[in-house]
Amino acid sequence: ALPIYAVGKEASDVYCIYAVVGSDRFLRHQAIEPIIAQLETTMESLGPLRVDGASAELAEVLDELRTMSLLGGRRTVIVDDADPFIKNHRKALERYCSNPAEQGCLILACSTMPKNTRLYKIINEGGKALSCDPPTRRAISLSTPRSIRSPTRRSAMDSTSRQTGKGTRTIS
């Protein structure tokens, strides 16, 4: 089962900045969906603007976030594959994330963002950073019952003989 990314049920749980970090694009998309749904219900958000991180211009993104909507609600900008965007505009993003526009919501969907960086700490302080990496093999094996993980040959033969009612023969 895929993890469910809870955002919160109160309007106060909606943040101006999100970092959705993970190597799997599908899981990042799954993590963004509840954020968008909550923004639309609690803040009457307009549909999000999606931009590609490799070609996004900082001025366009920040102008969109800072512009008041004529229809009310919150403007949302999702920067998909934001790694090059973050790399090229890290200082400006740190400044913006320290004092974000209240009428906007910035969602950075990136494959990596180390927890010891200044940007991560600023986002996590005033917003929310979600980690959505796929489960490791170890985590999967620990959550799987032992009988399913590695049935022994003997236990498999025993269960077969119990099901058919026939005894097993040994070859000498």
PDB file of C-alpha atoms in Angstrom, residues 1 6 16-17 21 42 44 51 55 57 66 82 86 89 105 109 121 138 160 162 171:
ATOM      1  CA  ALA A   1       0.000   0.000   0.000  1.00  0.00           C
ATOM      2  CA  ALA A   6      -1.935  13.826   5.581  1.00  0.00           C
ATOM      3  CA  CYS A  16       2.431  28.976   2.176  1.00  0.00           C
ATOM      4  CA  ILE A  17       5.391  26.750   1.305  1.00  0.00           C
ATOM      5  CA  VAL A  21      11.001  15.548  -1.655  1.00  0.00           C
ATOM      6  CA  THR A  42     -10.191  25.514   2.887  1.00  0.00           C
ATOM      7  CA  GLU A  44     -10.974  28.539  -2.145  1.00  0.00           C
ATOM      8  CA  VAL A  51       5.906  24.923 -14.135  1.00  0.00           C
ATOM      9  CA  SER A  55      12.724  26.147 -17.586  1.00  0.00           C
ATOM     10  CA  GLU A  57      11.931  31.740 -14.319  1.00  0.00           C
ATOM     11  CA  ARG A  66       2.635  37.701  -4.899  1.00  0.00           C
ATOM     12  CA  ALA A  82      12.508  21.661  -8.962  1.00  0.00           C
ATOM     13  CA  ILE A  86      16.496  25.404  -6.538  1.00  0.00           C
ATOM     14  CA  HIS A  89      17.889  30.401  -7.352  1.00  0.00           C
ATOM     15  CA  CYS A 105       1.320  28.756  -1.981  1.00  0.00           C
ATOM     16  CA  ALA A 109       8.607  19.033  -5.932  1.00  0.00           C
ATOM     17  CA  LYS A 121      15.300  24.410   7.560  1.00  0.00           C
ATOM     18  CA  ARG A 138      14.460  -3.781   4.280  1.00  0.00           C
ATOM     19  CA  THR A 160       1.149 -29.734   0.402  1.00  0.00           C
ATOM     20  CA  ARG A 162      -1.680 -31.716   4.522  1.00  0.00           C
ATOM     21  CA  ILE A 171      14.018 -41.361  -1.702  1.00  0.00           C
TER      22      ILE A 171
END
